[in-house]
mmCIF file of C-alpha atoms and ligand atoms in Angstrom:
data_model
loop_
_atom_site.group_PDB
_atom_site.id
_atom_site.type_symbol
_atom_site.label_atom_id
_atom_site.label_comp_id
_atom_site.label_asym_id
_atom_site.label_seq_id
_atom_site.Cartn_x
_atom_site.Cartn_y
_atom_site.Cartn_z
ATOM 1 C CA UNK A 1 -19.859 38.851 35.457
ATOM 2 C CA UNK A 2 -18.920 35.272 34.656
ATOM 3 C CA UNK A 3 -22.540 34.306 34.947
ATOM 4 C CA UNK A 4 -23.684 37.031 32.568
ATOM 5 C CA UNK A 5 -20.993 36.042 30.080
ATOM 6 C CA UNK A 6 -22.117 32.454 30.345
ATOM 7 C CA UNK A 7 -25.674 33.467 29.578
ATOM 8 C CA UNK A 8 -24.628 35.520 26.593
ATOM 9 C CA UNK A 9 -22.489 32.664 25.210
ATOM 10 C CA UNK A 10 -25.303 30.274 25.738
ATOM 11 C CA UNK A 11 -27.684 32.373 23.600
ATOM 12 C CA UNK A 12 -25.247 32.038 20.718
ATOM 13 C CA UNK A 13 -25.810 28.282 20.510
ATOM 14 C CA UNK A 14 -28.111 27.114 17.770
ATOM 15 C CA UNK A 15 -31.278 25.453 19.083
ATOM 16 C CA UNK A 16 -30.160 22.281 17.306
ATOM 17 C CA UNK A 17 -26.935 22.306 19.291
ATOM 18 C CA UNK A 18 -28.941 22.690 22.501
ATOM 19 C CA UNK A 19 -31.048 19.706 21.546
ATOM 20 C CA UNK A 20 -27.957 17.623 20.802
ATOM 21 C CA UNK A 21 -26.416 18.601 24.137
ATOM 22 C CA UNK A 22 -29.605 17.748 25.962
ATOM 23 C CA UNK A 23 -29.867 14.381 24.238
ATOM 24 C CA UNK A 24 -26.282 13.679 25.200
ATOM 25 C CA UNK A 25 -26.927 14.617 28.846
ATOM 26 C CA UNK A 26 -30.002 12.388 28.895
ATOM 27 C CA UNK A 27 -27.917 9.560 27.468
ATOM 28 C CA UNK A 28 -25.257 10.135 30.107
ATOM 29 C CA UNK A 29 -27.863 10.126 32.921
ATOM 30 C CA UNK A 30 -29.481 6.937 31.576
ATOM 31 C CA UNK A 31 -26.102 5.274 31.157
ATOM 32 C CA UNK A 32 -25.206 6.015 34.789
ATOM 33 C CA UNK A 33 -28.528 4.519 35.871
ATOM 34 C CA UNK A 34 -27.970 1.493 33.637
ATOM 35 C CA UNK A 35 -24.563 0.847 35.180
ATOM 36 C CA UNK A 36 -26.052 1.152 38.682
ATOM 37 C CA UNK A 37 -28.999 -1.114 37.793
ATOM 38 C CA UNK A 38 -26.766 -3.588 35.901
ATOM 39 C CA UNK A 39 -28.949 -3.124 32.816
ATOM 40 C CA UNK A 40 -25.989 -3.749 30.553
ATOM 41 C CA UNK A 41 -24.990 -7.118 29.245
ATOM 42 C CA UNK A 42 -22.122 -8.631 27.357
ATOM 43 C CA UNK A 43 -22.699 -10.542 24.147
ATOM 44 C CA UNK A 44 -20.048 -12.624 22.443
ATOM 45 C CA UNK A 45 -19.082 -13.197 18.830
ATOM 46 C CA UNK A 46 -16.901 -16.197 17.916
ATOM 47 C CA UNK A 47 -13.563 -15.906 16.146
ATOM 48 C CA UNK A 48 -12.953 -18.897 13.945
ATOM 49 C CA UNK A 49 -9.826 -20.645 12.625
ATOM 50 C CA UNK A 50 -9.900 -19.955 8.861
ATOM 51 C CA UNK A 51 -8.808 -23.502 7.964
ATOM 52 C CA UNK A 52 -10.596 -25.733 10.474
ATOM 53 C CA UNK A 53 -13.495 -23.381 11.327
ATOM 54 C CA UNK A 54 -13.026 -24.294 14.979
ATOM 55 C CA UNK A 55 -13.862 -21.504 17.425
ATOM 56 C CA UNK A 56 -10.583 -20.086 18.727
ATOM 57 C CA UNK A 57 -12.024 -17.295 20.823
ATOM 58 C CA UNK A 58 -14.935 -14.931 21.369
ATOM 59 C CA UNK A 59 -15.096 -11.142 21.396
ATOM 60 C CA UNK A 60 -17.015 -9.507 24.235
ATOM 61 C CA UNK A 61 -19.335 -6.752 22.942
ATOM 62 C CA UNK A 62 -21.327 -4.489 25.252
ATOM 63 C CA UNK A 63 -25.075 -4.372 24.872
ATOM 64 C CA UNK A 64 -27.474 -1.874 26.456
ATOM 65 C CA UNK A 65 -31.208 -2.442 26.469
ATOM 66 C CA UNK A 66 -32.636 1.003 27.174
ATOM 67 C CA UNK A 67 -36.098 0.967 28.805
ATOM 68 C CA UNK A 68 -37.597 3.418 26.248
ATOM 69 C CA UNK A 69 -35.178 3.538 23.351
ATOM 70 C CA UNK A 70 -34.684 -0.191 23.080
ATOM 71 C CA UNK A 71 -31.299 -1.410 22.014
ATOM 72 C CA UNK A 72 -28.628 1.330 22.047
ATOM 73 C CA UNK A 73 -25.535 0.578 19.971
ATOM 74 C CA UNK A 74 -22.115 0.685 21.641
ATOM 75 C CA UNK A 75 -21.050 2.884 18.731
ATOM 76 C CA UNK A 76 -23.423 5.516 20.218
ATOM 77 C CA UNK A 77 -22.874 5.123 23.943
ATOM 78 C CA UNK A 78 -19.140 4.296 24.140
ATOM 79 C CA UNK A 79 -18.206 7.832 22.961
ATOM 80 C CA UNK A 80 -20.505 9.321 25.657
ATOM 81 C CA UNK A 81 -18.929 7.042 28.249
ATOM 82 C CA UNK A 82 -15.494 8.161 27.079
ATOM 83 C CA UNK A 83 -16.332 11.862 27.281
ATOM 84 C CA UNK A 84 -17.906 11.616 30.728
ATOM 85 C CA UNK A 85 -15.319 9.339 32.313
ATOM 86 C CA UNK A 86 -17.909 6.588 32.764
ATOM 87 C CA UNK A 87 -15.759 4.366 30.556
ATOM 88 C CA UNK A 88 -13.492 3.623 33.524
ATOM 89 C CA UNK A 89 -16.131 1.791 35.555
ATOM 90 C CA UNK A 90 -17.809 0.428 32.434
ATOM 91 C CA UNK A 91 -14.537 -0.962 31.096
ATOM 92 C CA UNK A 92 -13.718 -2.526 34.436
ATOM 93 C CA UNK A 93 -17.152 -4.119 34.580
ATOM 94 C CA UNK A 94 -16.882 -5.629 31.066
ATOM 95 C CA UNK A 95 -13.424 -6.968 31.785
ATOM 96 C CA UNK A 96 -14.483 -8.621 35.056
ATOM 97 C CA UNK A 97 -17.666 -10.000 33.514
ATOM 98 C CA UNK A 98 -15.972 -11.380 30.391
ATOM 99 C CA UNK A 99 -13.175 -13.058 32.391
ATOM 100 C CA UNK A 100 -15.653 -14.599 34.832
ATOM 101 C CA UNK A 101 -17.905 -15.924 32.062
ATOM 102 C CA UNK A 102 -15.002 -17.214 29.950
ATOM 103 C CA UNK A 103 -13.634 -19.129 32.949
ATOM 104 C CA UNK A 104 -16.825 -21.229 32.824
ATOM 105 C CA UNK A 105 -16.927 -21.981 29.069
ATOM 106 C CA UNK A 106 -17.004 -25.623 27.951
ATOM 107 C CA UNK A 107 -13.677 -25.268 26.095
ATOM 108 C CA UNK A 108 -10.724 -23.038 27.056
ATOM 109 C CA UNK A 109 -10.932 -20.706 24.044
ATOM 110 C CA UNK A 110 -9.773 -17.090 24.293
ATOM 111 C CA UNK A 111 -11.913 -14.112 25.235
ATOM 112 C CA UNK A 112 -11.248 -10.753 23.573
ATOM 113 C CA UNK A 113 -12.147 -7.529 25.391
ATOM 114 C CA UNK A 114 -12.125 -4.074 23.769
ATOM 115 C CA UNK A 115 -10.193 -1.355 25.584
ATOM 116 C CA UNK A 116 -10.891 2.326 25.049
ATOM 117 C CA UNK A 117 -7.866 4.603 24.574
ATOM 118 C CA UNK A 118 -9.279 6.547 27.536
ATOM 119 C CA UNK A 119 -8.701 3.503 29.773
ATOM 120 C CA UNK A 120 -4.995 3.873 29.064
ATOM 121 C CA UNK A 121 -5.050 7.265 30.797
ATOM 122 C CA UNK A 122 -6.159 5.666 34.064
ATOM 123 C CA UNK A 123 -3.192 4.999 36.333
ATOM 124 C CA UNK A 124 -4.298 1.487 37.249
ATOM 125 C CA UNK A 125 -5.174 -0.268 33.974
ATOM 126 C CA UNK A 126 -2.610 -3.006 34.560
ATOM 127 C CA UNK A 127 -3.920 -3.493 38.116
ATOM 128 C CA UNK A 128 -7.501 -3.653 36.854
ATOM 129 C CA UNK A 129 -6.600 -6.361 34.329
ATOM 130 C CA UNK A 130 -4.583 -8.301 36.921
ATOM 131 C CA UNK A 131 -7.526 -8.165 39.332
ATOM 132 C CA UNK A 132 -10.001 -9.412 36.712
ATOM 133 C CA UNK A 133 -7.694 -12.373 36.058
ATOM 134 C CA UNK A 134 -7.139 -13.211 39.736
ATOM 135 C CA UNK A 135 -10.787 -12.866 40.701
ATOM 136 C CA UNK A 136 -12.025 -15.010 37.786
ATOM 137 C CA UNK A 137 -9.206 -17.538 37.867
ATOM 138 C CA UNK A 138 -8.964 -17.203 34.059
ATOM 139 C CA UNK A 139 -5.669 -18.346 32.535
ATOM 140 C CA UNK A 140 -4.045 -15.053 31.396
ATOM 141 C CA UNK A 141 -3.118 -16.709 28.071
ATOM 142 C CA UNK A 142 -6.844 -16.850 27.319
ATOM 143 C CA UNK A 143 -7.339 -13.083 27.587
ATOM 144 C CA UNK A 144 -6.845 -10.890 24.530
ATOM 145 C CA UNK A 145 -7.112 -7.107 24.799
ATOM 146 C CA UNK A 146 -8.198 -5.238 21.667
ATOM 147 C CA UNK A 147 -6.729 -1.768 21.265
ATOM 148 C CA UNK A 148 -7.106 0.720 18.432
ATOM 149 C CA UNK A 149 -4.488 2.693 16.559
ATOM 150 C CA UNK A 150 -5.496 5.688 18.713
ATOM 151 C CA UNK A 151 -3.591 4.094 21.611
ATOM 152 C CA UNK A 152 -0.459 4.249 19.459
ATOM 153 C CA UNK A 153 -0.940 7.905 18.627
ATOM 154 C CA UNK A 154 -1.534 9.237 22.148
ATOM 155 C CA UNK A 155 1.081 9.108 24.882
ATOM 156 C CA UNK A 156 2.867 6.497 22.876
ATOM 157 C CA UNK A 157 5.891 6.064 25.153
ATOM 158 C CA UNK A 158 3.697 5.629 28.238
ATOM 159 C CA UNK A 159 1.315 3.338 26.375
ATOM 160 C CA UNK A 160 4.144 1.144 25.076
ATOM 161 C CA UNK A 161 5.206 0.654 28.701
ATOM 162 C CA UNK A 162 1.637 -0.251 29.719
ATOM 163 C CA UNK A 163 1.347 -2.746 26.846
ATOM 164 C CA UNK A 164 4.609 -4.407 27.891
ATOM 165 C CA UNK A 165 3.325 -4.696 31.457
ATOM 166 C CA UNK A 166 0.020 -6.147 30.226
ATOM 167 C CA UNK A 167 1.886 -8.724 28.186
ATOM 168 C CA UNK A 168 3.987 -9.390 31.268
ATOM 169 C CA UNK A 169 0.764 -10.625 32.896
ATOM 170 C CA UNK A 170 0.562 -13.179 30.088
ATOM 171 C CA UNK A 171 -2.287 -11.581 28.125
ATOM 172 C CA UNK A 172 -2.282 -10.979 24.373
ATOM 173 C CA UNK A 173 -2.701 -7.656 22.547
ATOM 174 C CA UNK A 174 -4.681 -7.259 19.311
ATOM 175 C CA UNK A 175 -4.835 -4.170 17.102
ATOM 176 C CA UNK A 176 -8.507 -3.629 16.228
ATOM 177 C CA UNK A 177 -9.932 -2.009 13.070
ATOM 178 C CA UNK A 178 -6.474 -2.124 11.519
ATOM 179 C CA UNK A 179 -6.032 0.164 8.544
ATOM 180 C CA UNK A 180 -8.642 2.766 9.514
ATOM 181 C CA UNK A 181 -6.639 4.896 11.959
ATOM 182 C CA UNK A 182 -3.727 7.196 11.438
ATOM 183 C CA UNK A 183 -0.955 5.023 12.796
ATOM 184 C CA UNK A 184 2.057 4.725 10.532
ATOM 185 C CA UNK A 185 3.945 1.513 9.885
ATOM 186 C CA UNK A 186 6.699 2.643 12.245
ATOM 187 C CA UNK A 187 4.286 2.127 15.155
ATOM 188 C CA UNK A 188 4.189 -1.540 14.264
ATOM 189 C CA UNK A 189 7.895 -1.731 15.063
ATOM 190 C CA UNK A 190 7.563 0.127 18.351
ATOM 191 C CA UNK A 191 4.433 -1.494 19.770
ATOM 192 C CA UNK A 192 4.248 -4.989 21.225
ATOM 193 C CA UNK A 193 1.235 -6.892 19.887
ATOM 194 C CA UNK A 194 0.186 -10.421 18.965
ATOM 195 C CA UNK A 195 -2.659 -10.006 16.512
ATOM 196 C CA UNK A 196 -3.862 -7.730 13.726
ATOM 197 C CA UNK A 197 -7.602 -7.434 13.072
ATOM 198 C CA UNK A 198 -8.199 -6.189 9.535
ATOM 199 C CA UNK A 199 -11.136 -3.771 9.600
ATOM 200 C CA UNK A 200 -14.363 -4.968 8.119
ATOM 201 C CA UNK A 201 -14.422 -2.192 5.518
ATOM 202 C CA UNK A 202 -11.597 -4.063 3.722
ATOM 203 C CA UNK A 203 -13.402 -7.390 3.983
ATOM 204 C CA UNK A 204 -16.566 -5.798 2.592
ATOM 205 C CA UNK A 205 -14.671 -4.460 -0.421
ATOM 206 C CA UNK A 206 -13.130 -7.856 -1.287
ATOM 207 C CA UNK A 207 -14.420 -8.970 -4.663
ATOM 208 C CA UNK A 208 -15.488 -5.409 -5.448
ATOM 209 C CA UNK A 209 -12.213 -3.499 -5.477
ATOM 210 C CA UNK A 210 -8.952 -5.014 -6.635
ATOM 211 C CA UNK A 211 -7.151 -2.663 -4.255
ATOM 212 C CA UNK A 212 -8.940 -4.174 -1.236
ATOM 213 C CA UNK A 213 -7.518 -7.615 -2.040
ATOM 214 C CA UNK A 214 -4.038 -6.108 -2.462
ATOM 215 C CA UNK A 215 -4.273 -4.375 0.928
ATOM 216 C CA UNK A 216 -5.636 -7.452 2.710
ATOM 217 C CA UNK A 217 -2.926 -9.685 1.237
ATOM 218 C CA UNK A 218 -0.226 -7.162 2.143
ATOM 219 C CA UNK A 219 -1.448 -6.995 5.763
ATOM 220 C CA UNK A 220 -1.601 -10.799 5.996
ATOM 221 C CA UNK A 221 1.980 -10.962 4.683
ATOM 222 C CA UNK A 222 3.064 -8.274 7.130
ATOM 223 C CA UNK A 223 1.411 -10.122 10.010
ATOM 224 C CA UNK A 224 3.120 -13.366 9.019
ATOM 225 C CA UNK A 225 6.541 -11.677 8.803
ATOM 226 C CA UNK A 226 6.038 -10.050 12.193
ATOM 227 C CA UNK A 227 5.037 -13.388 13.689
ATOM 228 C CA UNK A 228 1.533 -12.221 14.573
ATOM 229 C CA UNK A 229 -1.898 -13.691 13.891
ATOM 230 C CA UNK A 230 -4.106 -12.002 11.300
ATOM 231 C CA UNK A 231 -7.887 -11.854 11.588
ATOM 232 C CA UNK A 232 -10.395 -10.544 9.063
ATOM 233 C CA UNK A 233 -13.406 -8.843 10.649
ATOM 234 C CA UNK A 234 -16.888 -8.627 9.176
ATOM 235 C CA UNK A 235 -16.860 -11.786 7.029
ATOM 236 C CA UNK A 236 -20.390 -12.098 5.680
ATOM 237 C CA UNK A 237 -20.115 -14.283 2.569
ATOM 238 C CA UNK A 238 -18.603 -17.611 1.586
ATOM 239 C CA UNK A 239 -16.853 -15.829 -1.294
ATOM 240 C CA UNK A 240 -15.051 -13.544 1.185
ATOM 241 C CA UNK A 241 -14.098 -16.573 3.287
ATOM 242 C CA UNK A 242 -12.698 -18.361 0.218
ATOM 243 C CA UNK A 243 -10.511 -15.382 -0.743
ATOM 244 C CA UNK A 244 -9.276 -14.948 2.838
ATOM 245 C CA UNK A 245 -8.404 -18.641 3.112
ATOM 246 C CA UNK A 246 -6.511 -18.556 -0.183
ATOM 247 C CA UNK A 247 -4.641 -15.479 1.038
ATOM 248 C CA UNK A 248 -3.496 -17.258 4.198
ATOM 249 C CA UNK A 249 -5.563 -15.311 6.743
ATOM 250 C CA UNK A 250 -5.365 -17.112 10.118
ATOM 251 C CA UNK A 251 -8.732 -16.315 11.650
ATOM 252 C CA UNK A 252 -12.086 -14.951 10.558
ATOM 253 C CA UNK A 253 -14.980 -13.291 12.368
ATOM 254 C CA UNK A 254 -18.341 -12.147 11.092
ATOM 255 C CA UNK A 255 -22.042 -12.724 10.581
ATOM 256 C CA UNK A 256 -21.257 -15.671 8.242
ATOM 257 C CA UNK A 257 -20.272 -17.667 11.331
ATOM 258 C CA UNK A 258 -22.353 -16.035 14.032
ATOM 259 C CA UNK A 259 -23.756 -12.712 15.137
ATOM 260 C CA UNK A 260 -22.815 -11.647 18.650
ATOM 261 C CA UNK A 261 -24.985 -13.774 20.972
ATOM 262 C CA UNK A 262 -25.923 -13.663 24.673
ATOM 263 C CA UNK A 263 -23.653 -15.616 27.025
ATOM 264 C CA UNK A 264 -26.225 -18.400 27.444
ATOM 265 C CA UNK A 265 -26.373 -19.051 23.678
ATOM 266 C CA UNK A 266 -22.602 -18.995 23.305
ATOM 267 C CA UNK A 267 -21.902 -22.208 25.192
ATOM 268 C CA UNK A 268 -23.120 -24.480 22.380
ATOM 269 C CA UNK A 269 -21.016 -22.569 19.813
ATOM 270 C CA UNK A 270 -17.898 -22.904 21.961
ATOM 271 C CA UNK A 271 -18.561 -26.594 22.692
ATOM 272 C CA UNK A 272 -18.956 -27.524 18.987
ATOM 273 C CA UNK A 273 -15.795 -28.843 17.265
ATOM 274 C CA UNK A 274 -16.364 -26.418 14.363
ATOM 275 C CA UNK A 275 -18.977 -23.944 13.138
ATOM 276 C CA UNK A 276 -21.581 -26.641 12.378
ATOM 277 C CA UNK A 277 -23.195 -25.581 9.131
ATOM 278 C CA UNK A 278 -19.920 -24.527 7.507
ATOM 279 C CA UNK A 279 -17.815 -27.441 8.743
ATOM 280 C CA UNK A 280 -17.879 -29.165 5.363
ATOM 281 C CA UNK A 281 -16.873 -26.038 3.420
HETATM 282 P P1 C2E B 1 -15.322 -3.676 17.145
HETATM 283 O O1 C2E B 1 -14.504 -3.943 18.352
HETATM 284 O O2 C2E B 1 -14.587 -3.544 15.856
HETATM 285 O O3 C2E B 1 -16.380 -4.863 17.092
HETATM 286 C C1 C2E B 1 -16.860 -5.439 15.918
HETATM 287 C C2 C2E B 1 -18.195 -4.839 15.532
HETATM 288 O O4 C2E B 1 -18.559 -5.327 14.235
HETATM 289 C C3 C2E B 1 -19.343 -5.252 16.460
HETATM 290 O O5 C2E B 1 -20.253 -4.172 16.484
HETATM 291 C C4 C2E B 1 -19.940 -6.435 15.724
HETATM 292 O O6 C2E B 1 -21.287 -6.688 16.058
HETATM 293 C C5 C2E B 1 -19.809 -5.973 14.306
HETATM 294 N N1 C2E B 1 -19.763 -7.095 13.355
HETATM 295 C C6 C2E B 1 -19.253 -8.320 13.552
HETATM 296 N N2 C2E B 1 -19.352 -9.074 12.445
HETATM 297 C C7 C2E B 1 -19.948 -8.320 11.514
HETATM 298 C C8 C2E B 1 -20.329 -8.545 10.131
HETATM 299 O O7 C2E B 1 -20.140 -9.612 9.570
HETATM 300 N N3 C2E B 1 -20.910 -7.491 9.505
HETATM 301 C C9 C2E B 1 -21.133 -6.285 10.104
HETATM 302 N N4 C2E B 1 -21.732 -5.338 9.390
HETATM 303 N N5 C2E B 1 -20.786 -6.038 11.397
HETATM 304 C C10 C2E B 1 -20.190 -7.038 12.079
HETATM 305 P P2 C2E B 1 -20.870 -3.619 17.865
HETATM 306 O O8 C2E B 1 -21.112 -4.756 18.816
HETATM 307 O O9 C2E B 1 -22.006 -2.738 17.500
HETATM 308 O O10 C2E B 1 -19.683 -2.754 18.467
HETATM 309 C C11 C2E B 1 -19.241 -1.595 17.821
HETATM 310 C C12 C2E B 1 -17.970 -1.090 18.436
HETATM 311 O O11 C2E B 1 -18.216 -0.615 19.765
HETATM 312 C C13 C2E B 1 -16.878 -2.143 18.575
HETATM 313 O O12 C2E B 1 -16.208 -2.344 17.344
HETATM 314 C C14 C2E B 1 -16.015 -1.514 19.635
HETATM 315 O O13 C2E B 1 -15.169 -0.545 19.072
HETATM 316 C C15 C2E B 1 -17.042 -0.806 20.510
HETATM 317 N N6 C2E B 1 -17.315 -1.649 21.686
HETATM 318 C C16 C2E B 1 -18.190 -2.658 21.856
HETATM 319 N N7 C2E B 1 -18.104 -3.182 23.093
HETATM 320 C C17 C2E B 1 -17.142 -2.469 23.740
HETATM 321 C C18 C2E B 1 -16.571 -2.526 25.065
HETATM 322 O O14 C2E B 1 -16.899 -3.358 25.927
HETATM 323 N N8 C2E B 1 -15.589 -1.593 25.363
HETATM 324 C C19 C2E B 1 -15.167 -0.667 24.438
HETATM 325 N N9 C2E B 1 -14.223 0.202 24.803
HETATM 326 N N10 C2E B 1 -15.667 -0.616 23.190
HETATM 327 C C20 C2E B 1 -16.639 -1.499 22.843
HETATM 328 MG MG1 MG B 2 -13.053 -5.214 18.789
HETATM 329 MG MG1 MG B 3 -12.998 -4.743 15.434
HETATM 330 MG MG1 MG B 4 -14.062 -2.927 13.326
#
């Protein structure tokens, strides 16, 4: 009977829905194969001190070169990895890889690794992070974990405890894409964190909407009062950089300084005293 019901339900799906499901399953299968074949790589994008333009750290960003589809964006495959549980092994792999590579950089700048809210549901996140640090020999103070406001909304009591334990290892916590989630300001009082990353949608609107400048300046002021570092994401123009500097933003990140680059190309960026072509700005 269950089988017949299943068949009847299935016929109710629109063909388009079937196609979407099939595409998703194909993506899942290919992603599993990619993990097994180590066809994924980590690229890095520098974070820069807003005043000196020295590289202060680099964000690890997953890249997948699909044999037929070419480059698949993490924005497309991370959600599939989250829904299928693959994010656990994927997240562990990125963490280990990023720590190992950062341990060999020419200067001891920080490495930032994105964590999915789903990784917080695994019982051993703290153990996974501790292992990545021990196995790489990376100074824990050089590791920054980027979380989203989603982590504050789900299981908040349990997640606060996990964040305290992570900080107990000596790592730093950054709130990513700040201002785009649904977290209220009261979460900022309850959650331990070291850095606020202002979402790039606000940076993009600087110079176009007066309200964007007001929001960015308010967040920078909030960050300063809370004793945290503020970063603006998605800085693409010198005009945006100028406004952010005037507003007292601590760090900047974006295509103006560098796109995410493969590990081999990163070394020269990290070794340089400041972003070369902007150093005189
Ligand atoms: P995110 O953590 O907010 O990362 C910043 C994204 O903005 C990156 O996209 C980066 O390439 C892009 N970006 C940087 N500067 C600029 C700029 O000036 N202009 C514009 N238009 N974009 C800029 P990417 O690499 O495609 O990653 C997208 C998202 O996928 C990330 O957003 C993050 O949420 C997720 N992601 C990437 N790697 C991982 C990972 O290893 N684990 C998890 N859980 N998520 C990841
Ligand atoms: Mg991030
Ligand atoms: Mg971000
Ligand atoms: Mg963002």
